[in-house]
PDB file of C-alpha atoms and ligand atoms in Angstrom:
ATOM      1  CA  UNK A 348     -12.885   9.630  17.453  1.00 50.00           C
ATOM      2  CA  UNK A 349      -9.590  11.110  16.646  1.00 65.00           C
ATOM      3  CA  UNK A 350     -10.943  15.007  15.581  1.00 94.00           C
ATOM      4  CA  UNK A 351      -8.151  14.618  12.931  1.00 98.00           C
ATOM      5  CA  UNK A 352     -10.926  16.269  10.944  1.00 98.00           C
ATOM      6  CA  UNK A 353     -13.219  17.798  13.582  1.00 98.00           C
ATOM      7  CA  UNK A 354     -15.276  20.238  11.682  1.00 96.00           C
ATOM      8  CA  UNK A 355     -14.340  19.396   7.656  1.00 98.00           C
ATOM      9  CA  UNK A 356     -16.725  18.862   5.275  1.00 98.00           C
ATOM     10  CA  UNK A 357     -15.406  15.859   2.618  1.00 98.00           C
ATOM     11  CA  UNK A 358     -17.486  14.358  -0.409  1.00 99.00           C
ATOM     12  CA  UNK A 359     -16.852  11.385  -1.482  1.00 99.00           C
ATOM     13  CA  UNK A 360     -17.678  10.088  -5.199  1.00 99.00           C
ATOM     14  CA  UNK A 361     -18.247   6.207  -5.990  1.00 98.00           C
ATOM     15  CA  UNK A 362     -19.377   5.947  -2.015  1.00 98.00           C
ATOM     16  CA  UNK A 363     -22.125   3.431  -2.190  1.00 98.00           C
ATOM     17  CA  UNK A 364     -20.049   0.670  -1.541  1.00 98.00           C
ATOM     18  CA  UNK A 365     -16.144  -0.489  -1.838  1.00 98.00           C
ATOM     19  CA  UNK A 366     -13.438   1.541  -0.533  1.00 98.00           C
ATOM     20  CA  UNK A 367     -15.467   5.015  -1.200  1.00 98.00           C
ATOM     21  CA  UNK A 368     -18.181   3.713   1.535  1.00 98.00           C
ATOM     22  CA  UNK A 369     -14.759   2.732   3.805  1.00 98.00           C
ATOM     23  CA  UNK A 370     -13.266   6.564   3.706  1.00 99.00           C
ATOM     24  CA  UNK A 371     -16.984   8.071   4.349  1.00 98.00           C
ATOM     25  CA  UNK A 372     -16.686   5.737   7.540  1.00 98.00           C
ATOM     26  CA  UNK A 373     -13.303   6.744   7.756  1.00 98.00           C
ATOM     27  CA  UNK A 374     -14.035  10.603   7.605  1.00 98.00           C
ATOM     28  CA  UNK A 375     -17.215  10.618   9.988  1.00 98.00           C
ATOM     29  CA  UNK A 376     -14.700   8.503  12.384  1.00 98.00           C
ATOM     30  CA  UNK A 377     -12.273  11.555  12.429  1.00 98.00           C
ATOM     31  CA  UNK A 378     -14.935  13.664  13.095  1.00 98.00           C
ATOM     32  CA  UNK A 379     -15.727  15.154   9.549  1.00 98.00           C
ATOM     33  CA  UNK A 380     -19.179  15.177   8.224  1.00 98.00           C
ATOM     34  CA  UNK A 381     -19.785  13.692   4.997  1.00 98.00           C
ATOM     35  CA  UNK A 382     -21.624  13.859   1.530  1.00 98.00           C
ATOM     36  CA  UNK A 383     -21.394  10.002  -0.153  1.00 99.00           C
ATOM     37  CA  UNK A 384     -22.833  10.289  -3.783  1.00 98.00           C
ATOM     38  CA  UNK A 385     -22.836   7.556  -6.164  1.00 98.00           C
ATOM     39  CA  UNK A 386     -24.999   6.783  -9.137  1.00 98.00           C
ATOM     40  CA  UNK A 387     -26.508   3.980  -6.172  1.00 98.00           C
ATOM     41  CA  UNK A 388     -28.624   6.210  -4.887  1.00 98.00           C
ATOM     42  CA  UNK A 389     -30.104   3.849  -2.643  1.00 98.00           C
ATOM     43  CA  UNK A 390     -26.704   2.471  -1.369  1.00 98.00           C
ATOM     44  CA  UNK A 391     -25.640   6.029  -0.538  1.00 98.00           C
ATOM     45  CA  UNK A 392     -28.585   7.269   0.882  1.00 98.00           C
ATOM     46  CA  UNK A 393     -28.370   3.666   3.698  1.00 98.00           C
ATOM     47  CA  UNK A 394     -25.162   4.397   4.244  1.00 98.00           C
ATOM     48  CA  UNK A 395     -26.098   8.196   5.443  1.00 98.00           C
ATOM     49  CA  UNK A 396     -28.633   6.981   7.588  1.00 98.00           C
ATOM     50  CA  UNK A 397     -26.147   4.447   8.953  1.00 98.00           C
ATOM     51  CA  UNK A 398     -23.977   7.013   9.441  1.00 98.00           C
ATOM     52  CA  UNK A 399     -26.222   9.548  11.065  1.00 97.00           C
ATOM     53  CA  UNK A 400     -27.972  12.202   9.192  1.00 95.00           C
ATOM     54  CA  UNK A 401     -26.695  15.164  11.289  1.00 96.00           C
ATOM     55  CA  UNK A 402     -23.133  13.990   9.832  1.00 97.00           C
ATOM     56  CA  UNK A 403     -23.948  12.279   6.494  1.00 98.00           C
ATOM     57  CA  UNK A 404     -26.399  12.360   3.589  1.00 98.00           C
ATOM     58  CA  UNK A 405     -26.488  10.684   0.837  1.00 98.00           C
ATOM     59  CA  UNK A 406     -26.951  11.960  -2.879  1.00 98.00           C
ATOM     60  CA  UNK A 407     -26.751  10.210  -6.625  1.00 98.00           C
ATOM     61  CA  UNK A 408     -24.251  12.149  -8.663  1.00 98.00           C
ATOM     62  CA  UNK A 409     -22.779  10.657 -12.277  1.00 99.00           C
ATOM     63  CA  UNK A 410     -19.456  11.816 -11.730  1.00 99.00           C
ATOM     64  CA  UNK A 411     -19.164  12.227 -15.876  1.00 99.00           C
ATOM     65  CA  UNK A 412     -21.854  15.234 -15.539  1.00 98.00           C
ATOM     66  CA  UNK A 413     -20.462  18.810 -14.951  1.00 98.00           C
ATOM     67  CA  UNK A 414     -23.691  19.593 -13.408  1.00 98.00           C
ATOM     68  CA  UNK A 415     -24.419  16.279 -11.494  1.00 98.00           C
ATOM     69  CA  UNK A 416     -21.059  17.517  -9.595  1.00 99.00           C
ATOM     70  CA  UNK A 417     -22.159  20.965  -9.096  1.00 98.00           C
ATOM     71  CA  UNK A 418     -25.079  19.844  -7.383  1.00 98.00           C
ATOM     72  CA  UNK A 419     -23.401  17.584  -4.999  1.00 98.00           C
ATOM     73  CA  UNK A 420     -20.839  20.556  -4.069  1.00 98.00           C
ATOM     74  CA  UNK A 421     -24.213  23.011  -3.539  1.00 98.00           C
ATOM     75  CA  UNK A 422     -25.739  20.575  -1.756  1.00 98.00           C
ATOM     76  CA  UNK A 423     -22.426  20.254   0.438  1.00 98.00           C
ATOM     77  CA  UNK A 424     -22.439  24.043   1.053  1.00 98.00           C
ATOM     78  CA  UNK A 425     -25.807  24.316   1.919  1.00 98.00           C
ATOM     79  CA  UNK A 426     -26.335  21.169   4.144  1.00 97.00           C
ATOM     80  CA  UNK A 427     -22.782  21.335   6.329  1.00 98.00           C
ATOM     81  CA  UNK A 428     -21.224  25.165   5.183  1.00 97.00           C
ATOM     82  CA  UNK A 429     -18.089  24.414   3.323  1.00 96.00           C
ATOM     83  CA  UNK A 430     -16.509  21.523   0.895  1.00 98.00           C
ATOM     84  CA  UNK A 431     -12.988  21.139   2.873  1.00 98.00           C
ATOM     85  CA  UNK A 432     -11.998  17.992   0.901  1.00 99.00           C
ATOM     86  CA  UNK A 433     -13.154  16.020  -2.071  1.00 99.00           C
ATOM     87  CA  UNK A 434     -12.419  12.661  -2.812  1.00 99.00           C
ATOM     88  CA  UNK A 435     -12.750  11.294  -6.759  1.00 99.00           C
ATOM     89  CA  UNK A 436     -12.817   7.786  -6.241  1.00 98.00           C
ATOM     90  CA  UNK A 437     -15.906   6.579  -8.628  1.00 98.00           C
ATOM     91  CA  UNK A 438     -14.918   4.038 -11.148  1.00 98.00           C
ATOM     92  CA  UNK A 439     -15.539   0.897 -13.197  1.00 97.00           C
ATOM     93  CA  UNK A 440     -13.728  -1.590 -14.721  1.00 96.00           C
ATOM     94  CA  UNK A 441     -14.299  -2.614 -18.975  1.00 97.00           C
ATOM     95  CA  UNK A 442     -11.145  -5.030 -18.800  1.00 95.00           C
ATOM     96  CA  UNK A 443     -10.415  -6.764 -22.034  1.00 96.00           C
ATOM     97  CA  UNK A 444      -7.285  -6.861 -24.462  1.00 98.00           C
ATOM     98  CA  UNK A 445      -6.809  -4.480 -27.554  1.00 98.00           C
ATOM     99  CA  UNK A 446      -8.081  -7.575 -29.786  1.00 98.00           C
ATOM    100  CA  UNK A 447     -11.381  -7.427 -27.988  1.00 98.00           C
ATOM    101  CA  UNK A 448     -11.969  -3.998 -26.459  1.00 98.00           C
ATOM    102  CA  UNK A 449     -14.505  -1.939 -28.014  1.00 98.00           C
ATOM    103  CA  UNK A 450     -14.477   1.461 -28.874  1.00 98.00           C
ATOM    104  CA  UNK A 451     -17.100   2.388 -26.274  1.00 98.00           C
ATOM    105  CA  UNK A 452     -15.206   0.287 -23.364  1.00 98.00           C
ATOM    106  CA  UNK A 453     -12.178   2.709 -24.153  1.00 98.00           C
ATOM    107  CA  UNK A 454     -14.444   5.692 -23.410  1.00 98.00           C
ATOM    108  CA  UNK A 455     -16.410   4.860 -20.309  1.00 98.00           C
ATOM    109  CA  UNK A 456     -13.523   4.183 -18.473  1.00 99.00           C
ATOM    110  CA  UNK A 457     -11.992   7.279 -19.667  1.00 98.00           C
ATOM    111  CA  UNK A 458     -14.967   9.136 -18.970  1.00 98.00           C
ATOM    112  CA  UNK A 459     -15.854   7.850 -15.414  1.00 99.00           C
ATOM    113  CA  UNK A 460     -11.803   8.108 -14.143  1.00 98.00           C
ATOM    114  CA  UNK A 461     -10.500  10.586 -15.935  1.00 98.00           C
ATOM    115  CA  UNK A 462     -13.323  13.305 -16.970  1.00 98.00           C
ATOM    116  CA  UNK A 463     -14.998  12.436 -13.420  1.00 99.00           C
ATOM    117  CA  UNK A 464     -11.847  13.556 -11.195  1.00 99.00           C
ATOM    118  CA  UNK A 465     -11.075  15.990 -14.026  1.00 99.00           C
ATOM    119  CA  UNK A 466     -14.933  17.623 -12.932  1.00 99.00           C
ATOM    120  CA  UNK A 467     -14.462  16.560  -9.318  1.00 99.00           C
ATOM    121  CA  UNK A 468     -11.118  18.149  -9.055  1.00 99.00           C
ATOM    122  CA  UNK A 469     -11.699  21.678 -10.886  1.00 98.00           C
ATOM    123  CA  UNK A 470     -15.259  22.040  -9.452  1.00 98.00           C
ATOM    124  CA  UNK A 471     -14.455  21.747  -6.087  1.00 98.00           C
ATOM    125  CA  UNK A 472     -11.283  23.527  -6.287  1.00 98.00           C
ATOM    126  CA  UNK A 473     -13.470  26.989  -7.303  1.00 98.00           C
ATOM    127  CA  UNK A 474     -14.980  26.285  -3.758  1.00 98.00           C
ATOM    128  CA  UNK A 475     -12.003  25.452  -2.059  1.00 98.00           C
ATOM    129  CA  UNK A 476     -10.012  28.595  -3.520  1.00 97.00           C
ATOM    130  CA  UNK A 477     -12.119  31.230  -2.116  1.00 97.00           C
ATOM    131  CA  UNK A 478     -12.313  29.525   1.038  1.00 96.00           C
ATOM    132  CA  UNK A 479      -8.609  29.729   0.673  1.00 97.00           C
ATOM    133  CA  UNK A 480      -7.973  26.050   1.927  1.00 97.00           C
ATOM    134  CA  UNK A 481      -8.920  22.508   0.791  1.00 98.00           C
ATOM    135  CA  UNK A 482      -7.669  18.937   0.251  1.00 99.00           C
ATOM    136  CA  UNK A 483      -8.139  17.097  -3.159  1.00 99.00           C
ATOM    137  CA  UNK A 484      -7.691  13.709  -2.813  1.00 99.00           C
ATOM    138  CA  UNK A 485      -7.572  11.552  -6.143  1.00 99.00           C
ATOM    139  CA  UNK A 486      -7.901   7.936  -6.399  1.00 99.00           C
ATOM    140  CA  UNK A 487      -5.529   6.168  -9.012  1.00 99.00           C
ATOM    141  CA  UNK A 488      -4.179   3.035  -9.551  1.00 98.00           C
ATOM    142  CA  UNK A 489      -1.036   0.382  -9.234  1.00 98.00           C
ATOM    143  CA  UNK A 490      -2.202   0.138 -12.755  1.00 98.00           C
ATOM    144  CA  UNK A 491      -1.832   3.569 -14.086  1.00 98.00           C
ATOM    145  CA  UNK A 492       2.140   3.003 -12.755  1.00 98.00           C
ATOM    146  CA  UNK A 493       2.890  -0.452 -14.017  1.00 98.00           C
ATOM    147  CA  UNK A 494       0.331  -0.912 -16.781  1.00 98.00           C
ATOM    148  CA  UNK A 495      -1.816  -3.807 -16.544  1.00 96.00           C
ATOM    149  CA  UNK A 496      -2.501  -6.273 -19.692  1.00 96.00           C
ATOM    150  CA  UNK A 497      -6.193  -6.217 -20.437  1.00 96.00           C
ATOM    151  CA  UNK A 498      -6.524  -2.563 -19.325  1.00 97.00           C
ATOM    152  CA  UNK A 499      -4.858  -0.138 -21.834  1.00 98.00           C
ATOM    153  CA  UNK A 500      -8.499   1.758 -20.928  1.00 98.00           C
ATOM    154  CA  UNK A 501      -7.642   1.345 -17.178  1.00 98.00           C
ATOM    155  CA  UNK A 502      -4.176   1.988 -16.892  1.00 98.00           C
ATOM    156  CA  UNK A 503      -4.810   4.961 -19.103  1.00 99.00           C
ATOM    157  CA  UNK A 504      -7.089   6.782 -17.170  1.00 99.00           C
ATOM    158  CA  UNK A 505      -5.189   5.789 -13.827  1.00 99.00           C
ATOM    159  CA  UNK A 506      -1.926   7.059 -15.167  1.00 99.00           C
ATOM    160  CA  UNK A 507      -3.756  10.470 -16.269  1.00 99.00           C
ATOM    161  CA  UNK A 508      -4.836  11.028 -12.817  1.00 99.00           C
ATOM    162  CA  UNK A 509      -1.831  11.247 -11.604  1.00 99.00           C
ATOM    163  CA  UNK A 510      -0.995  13.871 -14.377  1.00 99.00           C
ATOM    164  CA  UNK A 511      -4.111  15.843 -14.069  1.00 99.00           C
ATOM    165  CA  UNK A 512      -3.456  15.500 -10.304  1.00 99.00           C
ATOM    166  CA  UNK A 513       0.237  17.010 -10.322  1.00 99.00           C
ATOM    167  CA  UNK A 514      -0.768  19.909 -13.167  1.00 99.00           C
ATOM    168  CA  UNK A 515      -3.478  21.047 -10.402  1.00 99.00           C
ATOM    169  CA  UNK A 516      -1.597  20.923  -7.326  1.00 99.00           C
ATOM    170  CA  UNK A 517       0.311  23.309  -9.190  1.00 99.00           C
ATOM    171  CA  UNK A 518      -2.487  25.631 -10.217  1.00 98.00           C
ATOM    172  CA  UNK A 519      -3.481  25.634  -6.801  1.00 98.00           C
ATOM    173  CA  UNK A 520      -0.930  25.549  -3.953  1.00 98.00           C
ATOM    174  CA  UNK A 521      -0.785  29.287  -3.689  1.00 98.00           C
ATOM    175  CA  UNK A 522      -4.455  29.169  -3.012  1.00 98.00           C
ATOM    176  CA  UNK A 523      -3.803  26.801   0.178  1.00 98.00           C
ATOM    177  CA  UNK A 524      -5.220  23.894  -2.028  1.00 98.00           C
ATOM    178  CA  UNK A 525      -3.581  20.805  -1.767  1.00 99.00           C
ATOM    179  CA  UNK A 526      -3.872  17.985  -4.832  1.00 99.00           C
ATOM    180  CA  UNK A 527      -2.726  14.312  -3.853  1.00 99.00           C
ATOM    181  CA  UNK A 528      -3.167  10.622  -5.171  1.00 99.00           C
ATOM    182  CA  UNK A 529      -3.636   7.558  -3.554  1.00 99.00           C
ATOM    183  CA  UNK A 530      -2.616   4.300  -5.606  1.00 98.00           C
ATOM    184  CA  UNK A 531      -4.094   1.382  -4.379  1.00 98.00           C
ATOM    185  CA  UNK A 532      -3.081  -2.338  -5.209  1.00 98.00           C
ATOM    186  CA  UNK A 533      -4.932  -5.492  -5.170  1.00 98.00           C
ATOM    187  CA  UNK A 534      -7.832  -4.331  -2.517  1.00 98.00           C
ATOM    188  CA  UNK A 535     -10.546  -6.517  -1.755  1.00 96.00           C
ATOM    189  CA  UNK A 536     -14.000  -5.204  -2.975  1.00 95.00           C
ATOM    190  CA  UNK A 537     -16.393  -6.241  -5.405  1.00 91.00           C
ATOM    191  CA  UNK A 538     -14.358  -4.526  -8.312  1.00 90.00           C
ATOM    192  CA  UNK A 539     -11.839  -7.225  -7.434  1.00 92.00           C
ATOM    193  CA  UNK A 540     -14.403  -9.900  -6.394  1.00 91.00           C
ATOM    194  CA  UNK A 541     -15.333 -10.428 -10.137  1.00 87.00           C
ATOM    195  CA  UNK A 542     -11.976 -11.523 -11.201  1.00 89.00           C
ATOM    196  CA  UNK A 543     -11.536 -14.428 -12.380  1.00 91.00           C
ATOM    197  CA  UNK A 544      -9.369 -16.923  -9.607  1.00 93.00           C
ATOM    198  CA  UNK A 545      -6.485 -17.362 -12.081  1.00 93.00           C
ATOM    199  CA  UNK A 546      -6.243 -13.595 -12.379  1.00 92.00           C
ATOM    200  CA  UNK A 547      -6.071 -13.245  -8.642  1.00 94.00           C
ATOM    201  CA  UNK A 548      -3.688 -16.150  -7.618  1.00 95.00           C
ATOM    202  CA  UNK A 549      -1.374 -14.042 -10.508  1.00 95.00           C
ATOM    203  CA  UNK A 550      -1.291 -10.975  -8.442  1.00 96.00           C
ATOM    204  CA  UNK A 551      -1.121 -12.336  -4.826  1.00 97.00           C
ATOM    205  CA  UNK A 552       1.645 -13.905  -6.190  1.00 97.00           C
ATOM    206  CA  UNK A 553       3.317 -10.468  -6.785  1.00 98.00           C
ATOM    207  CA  UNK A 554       2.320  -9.086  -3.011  1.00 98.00           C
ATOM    208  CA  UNK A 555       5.254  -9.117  -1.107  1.00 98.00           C
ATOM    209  CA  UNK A 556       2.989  -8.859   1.979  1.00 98.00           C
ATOM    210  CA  UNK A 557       1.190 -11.589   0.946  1.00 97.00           C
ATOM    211  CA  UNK A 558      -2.350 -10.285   1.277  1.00 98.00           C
ATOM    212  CA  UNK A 559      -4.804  -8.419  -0.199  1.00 98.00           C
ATOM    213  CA  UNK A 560      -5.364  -5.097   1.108  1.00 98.00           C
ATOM    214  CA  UNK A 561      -8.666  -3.783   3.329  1.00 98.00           C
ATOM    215  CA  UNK A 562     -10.763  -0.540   1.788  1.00 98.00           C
ATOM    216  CA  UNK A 563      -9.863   0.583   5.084  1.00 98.00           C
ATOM    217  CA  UNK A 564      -6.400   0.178   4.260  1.00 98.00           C
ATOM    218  CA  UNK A 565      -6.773   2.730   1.852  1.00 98.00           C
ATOM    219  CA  UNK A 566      -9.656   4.876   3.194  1.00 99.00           C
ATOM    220  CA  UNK A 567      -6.677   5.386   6.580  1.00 98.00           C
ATOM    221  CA  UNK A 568      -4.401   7.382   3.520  1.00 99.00           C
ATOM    222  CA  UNK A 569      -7.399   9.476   2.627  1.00 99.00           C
ATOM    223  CA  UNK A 570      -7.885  10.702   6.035  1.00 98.00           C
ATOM    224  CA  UNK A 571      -4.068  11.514   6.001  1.00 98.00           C
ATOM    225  CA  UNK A 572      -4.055  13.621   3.000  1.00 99.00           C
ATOM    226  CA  UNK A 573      -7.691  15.163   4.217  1.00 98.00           C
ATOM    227  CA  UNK A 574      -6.120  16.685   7.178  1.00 98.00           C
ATOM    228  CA  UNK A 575      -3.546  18.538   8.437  1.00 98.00           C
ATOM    229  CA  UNK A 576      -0.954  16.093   9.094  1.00 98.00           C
ATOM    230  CA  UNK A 577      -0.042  16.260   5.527  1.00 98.00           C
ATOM    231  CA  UNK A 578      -0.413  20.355   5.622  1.00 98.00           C
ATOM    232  CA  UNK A 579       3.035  20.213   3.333  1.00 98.00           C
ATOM    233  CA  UNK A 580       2.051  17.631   0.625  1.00 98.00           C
ATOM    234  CA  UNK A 581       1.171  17.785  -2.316  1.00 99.00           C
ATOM    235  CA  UNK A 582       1.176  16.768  -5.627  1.00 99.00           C
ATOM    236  CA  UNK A 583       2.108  13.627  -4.126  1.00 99.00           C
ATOM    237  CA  UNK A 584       1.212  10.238  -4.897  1.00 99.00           C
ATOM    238  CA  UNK A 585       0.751   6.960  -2.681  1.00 99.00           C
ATOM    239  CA  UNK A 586       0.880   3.511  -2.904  1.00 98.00           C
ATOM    240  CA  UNK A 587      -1.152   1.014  -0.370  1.00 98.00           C
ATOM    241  CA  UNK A 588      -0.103  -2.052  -2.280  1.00 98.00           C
ATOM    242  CA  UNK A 589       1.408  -4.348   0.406  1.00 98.00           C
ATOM    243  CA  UNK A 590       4.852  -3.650  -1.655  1.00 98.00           C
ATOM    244  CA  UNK A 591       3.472  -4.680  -5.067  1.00 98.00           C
ATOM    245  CA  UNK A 592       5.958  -3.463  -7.974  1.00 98.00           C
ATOM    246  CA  UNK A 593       7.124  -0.965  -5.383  1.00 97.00           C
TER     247      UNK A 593
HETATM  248  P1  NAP B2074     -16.470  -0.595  -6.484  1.00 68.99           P
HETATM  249  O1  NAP B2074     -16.698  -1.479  -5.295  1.00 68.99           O
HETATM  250  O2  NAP B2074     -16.895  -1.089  -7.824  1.00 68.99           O
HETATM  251  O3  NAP B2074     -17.133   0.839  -6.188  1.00 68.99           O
HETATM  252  C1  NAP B2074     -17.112   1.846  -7.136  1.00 68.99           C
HETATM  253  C2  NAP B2074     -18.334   2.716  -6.949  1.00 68.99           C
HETATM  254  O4  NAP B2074     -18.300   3.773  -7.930  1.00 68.99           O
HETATM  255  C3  NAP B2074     -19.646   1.944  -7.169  1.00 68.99           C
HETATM  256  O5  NAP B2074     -20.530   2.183  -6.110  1.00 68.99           O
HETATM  257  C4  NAP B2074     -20.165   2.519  -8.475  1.00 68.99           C
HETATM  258  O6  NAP B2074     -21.572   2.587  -8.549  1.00 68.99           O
HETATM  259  C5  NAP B2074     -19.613   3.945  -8.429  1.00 68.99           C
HETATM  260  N1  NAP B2074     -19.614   4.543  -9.740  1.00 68.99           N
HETATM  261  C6  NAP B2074     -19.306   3.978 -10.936  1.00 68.99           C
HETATM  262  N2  NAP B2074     -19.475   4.857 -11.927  1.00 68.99           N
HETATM  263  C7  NAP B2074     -19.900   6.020 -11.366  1.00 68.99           C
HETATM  264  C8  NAP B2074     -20.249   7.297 -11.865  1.00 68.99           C
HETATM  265  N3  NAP B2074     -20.213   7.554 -13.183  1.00 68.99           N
HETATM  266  N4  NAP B2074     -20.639   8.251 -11.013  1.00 68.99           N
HETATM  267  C9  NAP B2074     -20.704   7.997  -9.676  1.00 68.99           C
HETATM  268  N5  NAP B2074     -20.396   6.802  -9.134  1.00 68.99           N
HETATM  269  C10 NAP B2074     -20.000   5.825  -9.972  1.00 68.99           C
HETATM  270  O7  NAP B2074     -14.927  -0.238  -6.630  1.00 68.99           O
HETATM  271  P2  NAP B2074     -13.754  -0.087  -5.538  1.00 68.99           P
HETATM  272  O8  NAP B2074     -12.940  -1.313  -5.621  1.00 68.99           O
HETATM  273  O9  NAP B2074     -14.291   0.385  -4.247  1.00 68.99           O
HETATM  274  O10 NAP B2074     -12.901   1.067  -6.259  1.00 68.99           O
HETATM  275  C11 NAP B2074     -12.957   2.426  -5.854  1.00 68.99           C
HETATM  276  C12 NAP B2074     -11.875   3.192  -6.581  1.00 68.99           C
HETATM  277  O11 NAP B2074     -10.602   2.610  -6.280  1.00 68.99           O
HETATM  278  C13 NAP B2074     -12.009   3.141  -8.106  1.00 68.99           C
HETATM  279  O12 NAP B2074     -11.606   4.357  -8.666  1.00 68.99           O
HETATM  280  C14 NAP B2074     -11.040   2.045  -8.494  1.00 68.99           C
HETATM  281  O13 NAP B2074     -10.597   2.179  -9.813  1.00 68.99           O
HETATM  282  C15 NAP B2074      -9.927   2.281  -7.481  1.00 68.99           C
HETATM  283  N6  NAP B2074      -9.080   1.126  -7.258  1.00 68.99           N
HETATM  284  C16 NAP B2074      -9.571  -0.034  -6.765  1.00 68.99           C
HETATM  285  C17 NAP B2074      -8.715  -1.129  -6.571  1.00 68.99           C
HETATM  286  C18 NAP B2074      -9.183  -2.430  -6.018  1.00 68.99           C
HETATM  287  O14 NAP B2074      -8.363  -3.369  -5.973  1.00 68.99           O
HETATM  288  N7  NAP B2074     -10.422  -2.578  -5.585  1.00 68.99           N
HETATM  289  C19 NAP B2074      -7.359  -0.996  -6.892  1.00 68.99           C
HETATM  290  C20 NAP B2074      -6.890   0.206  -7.392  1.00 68.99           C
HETATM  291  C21 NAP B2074      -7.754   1.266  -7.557  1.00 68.99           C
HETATM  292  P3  NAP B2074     -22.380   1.387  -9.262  1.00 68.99           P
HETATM  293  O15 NAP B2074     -22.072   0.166  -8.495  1.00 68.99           O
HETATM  294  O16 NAP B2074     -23.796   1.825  -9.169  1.00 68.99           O
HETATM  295  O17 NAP B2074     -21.843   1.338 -10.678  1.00 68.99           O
END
């Protein structure tokens, strides 16, 4: 264990498996404890016990619900004392052109991605502010930057995280709260393990480094922004891509 984040409290949304599980791993690693909420309530809940309860527990949370949030932040206070980072990483995929894609696809993926961090992001910073330090750490998308046929939903919501992302790092640096966004690539999960093999020939074709990358791969960036080594960032955004459409 590092201690890069020896004593910090982080919650983690869409934790139950993927790369959200991989930075709760990550965190507890670096000596942070950990709430992992996802609308898996079971997943979350194994993963806490895998974890250790006296470092992790596990709570369902529907990111889209102001109060759902609120909850999981209380429960954060009261459990380990403070919320010193937050991670908005919950989503879902509706992919489908604009021929096909239905009114309601549009919304849950706006909902879940961009409402969810959008709760995530303003709820814990009202903790974070009058502890006078925290870490906001917002989970976007190579496809919010490039666009991404068959995800005008996606790329949408991806690209507005980065927006709502920048607009609150600058509502809240003078509070000692730092906003940041990590833009992953092609990363192998089961988000990406229901693509069809056509699709995903297409983009490892457009990896310069060949590869898909690891939810660790991504969950090591978290862990950067979460503590102090990035004391002077923010606002920022990151790609773990392996180079794609750099
Ligand atoms: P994943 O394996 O599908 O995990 C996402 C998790 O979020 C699931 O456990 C899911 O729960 C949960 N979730 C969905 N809706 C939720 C809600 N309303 N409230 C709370 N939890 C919810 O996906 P992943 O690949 O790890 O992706 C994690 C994040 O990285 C997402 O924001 C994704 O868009 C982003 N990302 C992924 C890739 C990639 O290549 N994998 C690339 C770029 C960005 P259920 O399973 O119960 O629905």
């Amino acid at each position: 264990m590092s201690g890069l984040l020896a004593g910090r409290v982080g919650v983690v949304t869409g934790a139950g498996q993927g790369i959200g599980l991989a930075i709760a791993h990550s965190f507890v690693e670096h000596g942070a404890s950990v709430v992992l909420v996802d609308l898996n309530e079971d997943a979350v809940r194994a993963a806490a016990v895998e974890l250790g309860p006296e470092r992790a527990t596990g709570l369902r949370c529907d990111v889209t619900s102001a109060s759902d949030v609120q909850y999981i932040l209380d429960q954060a206070g009261d459990r380990f004392g403070s919320v010193d980072v937050m991670v908005n990483n919950a989503g879902i995929t509706r992919d489908a052109t604009m021929r096909t894609m239905t009114e309601e696809d549009f919304d849950q993926v706006v909902d879940v991605h961009l409402k969810g961090t959008w709760h995530g992001t303003r709820l814990a910073a009202a903790v974070m502010r009058e502890q006078r330090r925290g870490s906001i750490v917002n989970i976007s998308s190579l496809s919010g930057k490039v666009g991404l046929a068959g995800q005008t939903n996606y790329s949408a919501a991806k690209a507005g995280i980065v927006g709502l992302s920048k607009a609150a790092a600058k509502e809240l640096a003078h509070h000692g709260v730092r906003v940041n966004c990590v833009q992953p690539g092609l990363i192998a999960t089961a988000m990406t393990a229901a693509m069809p093999q056509r699709v995903w020939d297409q983009k490892m074709a457009e990896i310069p480094m060949g590869r898909p990358g690891r939810p660790e791969e991504v969950a090591s960036v978290c862990v950067f922004y979460a503590s102090e080594l990035s004391s002077y960032l923010t606002g920022t955004v990151t790609e773990v891509t392996g180079g794609r459409f750099m």
